[in-house]
Amino acid sequence: MPLKEHHRIHRSGWLRAAVLGSNDGIVSTASLMVGVAAAAVDDRAVILSGVAGLVGGAMSMAAGEYVSVKSQADTLEADLKLEAEALRDNHEYELEELATIYRQRGLDENLAAEVAKQLTAHDALGAHARDEIGITDELSAQPLQAALTSGAAFASGSAAILGVALLTKGADSILWILPLTAVVMLGLLGALAARAGGSSMLIGAGRVCFWGTLAMALTAGIGKLLGVIV
């Protein structure tokens, strides 16, 4: 029985949006609330900042992801349109171009020409999209999926941090409980994302914990400075 390989490249689109959204939800909300707490304001203001961060951040994340991925999709669509026109107007040139690509990948001249001919007869635009431009179904841009995944992931990460803050009494307690909780959550997120992507869980966890801790420390420092100035 042949060994079936389980590749993970098809996960790259939603996995990227989910990890980015959750990471931003945790880091930005925790940083915002820690910064406000460090400014020595009351608990109500700290919680209010967290709610504002959750709502504004989730909407911003979803909108930004949609616009970004939609721009990518528009570019791919324009390239496909250009390639379709080239196939219609310069069929022989495009056939030779495809054969050249296969020769550069190691096929001999006759085989490259035959492969190009058969793939062109089967699906000319698909062959050029895949082998000339690099567009595949697995890596195709999906703006709506990216926006929904990113926005929902941000909201989930942010809500978890906000929930911990609601259970914590006093701005002074928030200053150490929230960062500690955020680092643990970031570590779990990084490890899970690395596992889903097939890479090292330890490295994945360490990477997000480092940058998350740095963001919260800088924000807390700025909040403390502004609080003293006020």
Short mmCIF file of C-alpha atoms in Angstrom, two decimals:
data_model
loop_
_atom_site.label_atom_id
_atom_site.label_comp_id
_atom_site.label_asym_id
_atom_site.label_seq_id
_atom_site.Cartn_x
_atom_site.Cartn_y
_atom_site.Cartn_z
CA MET A 1 0.00 0.00 0.00
CA PRO A 2 1.49 3.38 -0.97
CA LEU A 3 2.29 5.80 1.84
CA LYS A 4 -0.12 8.73 1.84
CA GLU A 5 1.53 12.07 2.58
CA HIS A 6 -0.35 14.69 4.56
CA HIS A 7 0.77 18.09 3.38
CA ARG A 8 -0.20 21.24 5.25
CA ILE A 9 0.13 23.94 2.59
CA HIS A 10 -3.65 24.06 2.12
CA ARG A 11 -3.92 25.38 5.67
CA SER A 12 -1.70 28.40 5.07
CA GLY A 13 -4.50 30.88 4.27
CA TRP A 14 -6.81 30.40 7.24
CA LEU A 15 -3.99 29.40 9.58
CA ARG A 16 -2.15 32.65 8.95
CA ALA A 17 -5.30 34.73 9.52
CA ALA A 18 -6.27 32.79 12.66
CA VAL A 19 -2.82 32.97 14.26
CA LEU A 20 -2.35 36.62 13.35
CA GLY A 21 -5.82 37.53 14.63
CA SER A 22 -5.55 35.62 17.92
CA ASN A 23 -2.03 36.86 18.56
CA ASP A 24 -3.05 40.48 17.94
CA GLY A 25 -6.17 40.08 20.08
CA ILE A 26 -4.17 38.84 23.04
CA VAL A 27 -1.18 41.17 22.71
CA SER A 28 -2.97 44.40 21.79
CA THR A 29 -5.75 44.07 24.38
CA ALA A 30 -3.39 43.00 27.16
CA SER A 31 -0.91 45.73 26.24
CA LEU A 32 -3.65 48.37 26.11
CA MET A 33 -5.13 47.38 29.47
CA VAL A 34 -1.72 47.04 31.16
CA GLY A 35 -0.72 50.44 29.80
CA VAL A 36 -3.89 52.05 31.15
CA ALA A 37 -3.50 50.24 34.50
CA ALA A 38 0.13 51.40 34.73
CA ALA A 39 -1.09 54.99 34.41
CA ALA A 40 -2.74 54.50 37.84
CA VAL A 41 -6.34 55.00 36.72
CA ASP A 42 -9.40 53.27 38.20
CA ASP A 43 -10.56 49.75 37.35
CA ARG A 44 -13.51 50.98 35.30
CA ALA A 45 -11.25 52.83 32.87
CA VAL A 46 -9.05 49.74 32.49
CA ILE A 47 -12.04 47.52 31.64
CA LEU A 48 -13.48 50.16 29.31
CA SER A 49 -10.17 50.31 27.43
CA GLY A 50 -10.31 46.54 27.01
CA VAL A 51 -13.84 46.61 25.60
CA ALA A 52 -12.90 49.39 23.20
CA GLY A 53 -9.80 47.44 22.16
CA LEU A 54 -11.83 44.29 21.51
CA VAL A 55 -14.50 45.94 19.36
CA GLY A 56 -12.24 48.33 17.48
CA GLY A 57 -9.46 45.80 17.04
CA ALA A 58 -11.70 43.02 15.71
CA MET A 59 -13.32 45.34 13.16
CA SER A 60 -9.98 46.82 12.15
CA MET A 61 -8.41 43.39 11.82
CA ALA A 62 -11.24 42.04 9.68
CA ALA A 63 -11.38 45.12 7.46
CA GLY A 64 -7.62 45.29 7.04
CA GLU A 65 -7.34 41.60 6.23
CA TYR A 66 -10.16 41.81 3.68
CA VAL A 67 -8.67 44.83 1.92
CA SER A 68 -5.20 43.29 1.88
CA VAL A 69 -6.24 39.87 0.57
CA LYS A 70 -8.76 41.41 -1.86
CA SER A 71 -5.94 43.50 -3.34
CA GLN A 72 -3.94 40.30 -3.75
CA ALA A 73 -6.93 38.60 -5.38
CA ASP A 74 -7.38 41.54 -7.77
CA THR A 75 -3.72 41.29 -8.77
CA LEU A 76 -4.01 37.55 -9.43
CA GLU A 77 -7.18 38.10 -11.43
CA ALA A 78 -5.48 40.77 -13.54
CA ASP A 79 -2.55 38.42 -14.20
CA LEU A 80 -4.90 35.63 -15.27
CA LYS A 81 -6.73 38.00 -17.61
CA LEU A 82 -3.44 39.09 -19.13
CA GLU A 83 -2.37 35.47 -19.56
CA ALA A 84 -5.70 34.55 -21.18
CA GLU A 85 -5.24 37.33 -23.72
CA ALA A 86 -1.70 36.18 -24.45
CA LEU A 87 -2.91 32.61 -25.01
CA ARG A 88 -5.54 33.86 -27.41
CA ASP A 89 -3.25 36.18 -29.39
CA ASN A 90 0.10 34.37 -29.22
CA HIS A 91 -0.72 30.70 -28.83
CA GLU A 92 2.52 29.32 -30.30
CA TYR A 93 4.71 31.66 -28.28
CA GLU A 94 2.93 30.72 -25.05
CA LEU A 95 3.29 27.03 -25.89
CA GLU A 96 7.04 27.47 -26.34
CA GLU A 97 7.23 29.51 -23.15
CA LEU A 98 5.65 26.66 -21.21
CA ALA A 99 8.02 24.15 -22.80
CA THR A 100 10.97 26.35 -21.82
CA ILE A 101 9.82 26.32 -18.21
CA TYR A 102 9.75 22.51 -18.21
CA ARG A 103 13.18 22.31 -19.84
CA GLN A 104 14.57 24.57 -17.10
CA ARG A 105 13.09 22.17 -14.53
CA GLY A 106 15.01 19.23 -15.98
CA LEU A 107 12.95 17.69 -18.80
CA ASP A 108 14.65 17.03 -22.11
CA GLU A 109 13.62 19.10 -25.12
CA ASN A 110 11.22 16.59 -26.70
CA LEU A 111 9.53 15.63 -23.44
CA ALA A 112 9.18 19.27 -22.38
CA ALA A 113 7.51 20.10 -25.69
CA GLU A 114 5.15 17.13 -25.40
CA VAL A 115 4.19 17.92 -21.80
CA ALA A 116 3.55 21.55 -22.70
CA LYS A 117 1.43 20.48 -25.66
CA GLN A 118 -0.70 18.04 -23.66
CA LEU A 119 -1.20 20.39 -20.70
CA THR A 120 -2.13 23.21 -23.05
CA ALA A 121 -4.70 21.00 -24.74
CA HIS A 122 -6.13 20.00 -21.35
CA ASP A 123 -6.17 23.41 -19.63
CA ALA A 124 -3.92 26.06 -21.13
CA LEU A 125 -4.73 28.84 -18.69
CA GLY A 126 -4.47 26.53 -15.68
CA ALA A 127 -1.06 25.30 -16.80
CA HIS A 128 0.30 28.82 -17.25
CA ALA A 129 -1.28 30.04 -14.02
CA ARG A 130 0.36 27.21 -12.08
CA ASP A 131 3.75 26.88 -13.78
CA GLU A 132 4.45 30.37 -15.10
CA ILE A 133 2.77 32.67 -12.56
CA GLY A 134 2.70 30.38 -9.52
CA ILE A 135 -1.03 30.52 -8.82
CA THR A 136 -2.50 27.36 -7.26
CA ASP A 137 -5.85 26.51 -5.71
CA GLU A 138 -4.21 25.95 -2.32
CA LEU A 139 -2.58 29.41 -2.29
CA SER A 140 -5.35 31.38 -3.97
CA ALA A 141 -6.53 34.50 -2.18
CA GLN A 142 -9.85 34.25 -0.29
CA PRO A 143 -10.64 37.71 1.12
CA LEU A 144 -13.89 36.91 2.92
CA GLN A 145 -12.49 33.79 4.60
CA ALA A 146 -9.41 35.71 5.72
CA ALA A 147 -11.48 38.63 7.07
CA LEU A 148 -13.93 36.47 9.03
CA THR A 149 -11.20 34.21 10.40
CA SER A 150 -8.98 37.10 11.42
CA GLY A 151 -11.77 39.15 13.00
CA ALA A 152 -13.21 36.21 14.92
CA ALA A 153 -9.76 35.10 16.08
CA PHE A 154 -8.93 38.60 17.30
CA ALA A 155 -12.22 38.83 19.17
CA SER A 156 -11.62 35.43 20.81
CA GLY A 157 -8.12 36.29 22.00
CA SER A 158 -9.20 39.73 23.16
CA ALA A 159 -12.29 38.40 24.96
CA ALA A 160 -10.17 35.89 26.89
CA ILE A 161 -7.91 38.68 28.15
CA LEU A 162 -10.90 40.88 28.98
CA GLY A 163 -12.50 38.01 30.90
CA VAL A 164 -9.40 37.61 33.05
CA ALA A 165 -9.38 41.36 33.73
CA LEU A 166 -13.02 41.27 34.81
CA LEU A 167 -12.16 38.60 37.38
CA THR A 168 -9.17 40.54 38.64
CA LYS A 169 -9.69 43.16 41.34
CA GLY A 170 -7.58 46.30 41.27
CA ALA A 171 -5.31 47.91 38.68
CA ASP A 172 -2.22 46.79 40.61
CA SER A 173 -3.26 43.12 40.31
CA ILE A 174 -3.99 43.59 36.59
CA LEU A 175 -0.41 44.78 36.11
CA TRP A 176 1.00 41.31 36.83
CA ILE A 177 -1.92 38.90 36.36
CA LEU A 178 -2.81 40.09 32.85
CA PRO A 179 0.73 39.90 31.39
CA LEU A 180 1.27 36.47 32.96
CA THR A 181 -2.02 35.18 31.53
CA ALA A 182 -1.25 36.69 28.14
CA VAL A 183 2.19 35.05 27.98
CA VAL A 184 0.71 31.64 28.82
CA MET A 185 -2.00 32.07 26.18
CA LEU A 186 0.55 33.23 23.60
CA GLY A 187 2.72 30.22 24.34
CA LEU A 188 -0.20 27.84 23.81
CA LEU A 189 -1.23 29.66 20.64
CA GLY A 190 2.28 29.57 19.23
CA ALA A 191 2.65 25.88 20.01
CA LEU A 192 -0.71 24.96 18.49
CA ALA A 193 -0.05 27.04 15.37
CA ALA A 194 3.36 25.42 14.96
CA ARG A 195 1.86 21.95 15.34
CA ALA A 196 -0.83 22.70 12.75
CA GLY A 197 1.83 23.97 10.38
CA GLY A 198 4.20 21.07 11.01
CA SER A 199 7.03 23.05 12.63
CA SER A 200 8.66 23.09 16.07
CA MET A 201 6.15 23.77 18.85
CA LEU A 202 8.89 25.04 21.19
CA ILE A 203 10.21 27.55 18.68
CA GLY A 204 6.69 28.66 17.77
CA ALA A 205 5.77 29.22 21.41
CA GLY A 206 9.01 31.02 22.22
CA ARG A 207 8.70 33.36 19.27
CA VAL A 208 5.23 34.69 20.09
CA CYS A 209 5.98 34.85 23.85
CA PHE A 210 9.08 36.98 23.25
CA TRP A 211 7.40 39.57 21.03
CA GLY A 212 4.23 39.62 23.11
CA THR A 213 6.18 40.22 26.32
CA LEU A 214 8.18 42.98 24.66
CA ALA A 215 4.99 44.72 23.46
CA MET A 216 3.38 44.59 26.90
CA ALA A 217 6.54 45.78 28.65
CA LEU A 218 6.91 48.77 26.35
CA THR A 219 3.24 49.70 26.69
CA ALA A 220 3.35 49.39 30.47
CA GLY A 221 6.44 51.61 30.54
CA ILE A 222 4.75 54.28 28.43
CA GLY A 223 1.59 54.08 30.59
CA LYS A 224 3.66 54.44 33.76
CA LEU A 225 5.52 57.42 32.30
CA LEU A 226 2.36 59.17 31.21
CA GLY A 227 0.71 58.47 34.55
CA VAL A 228 3.62 60.08 36.38
CA ILE A 229 3.59 63.07 34.04
CA VAL A 230 -0.14 63.60 34.57
#
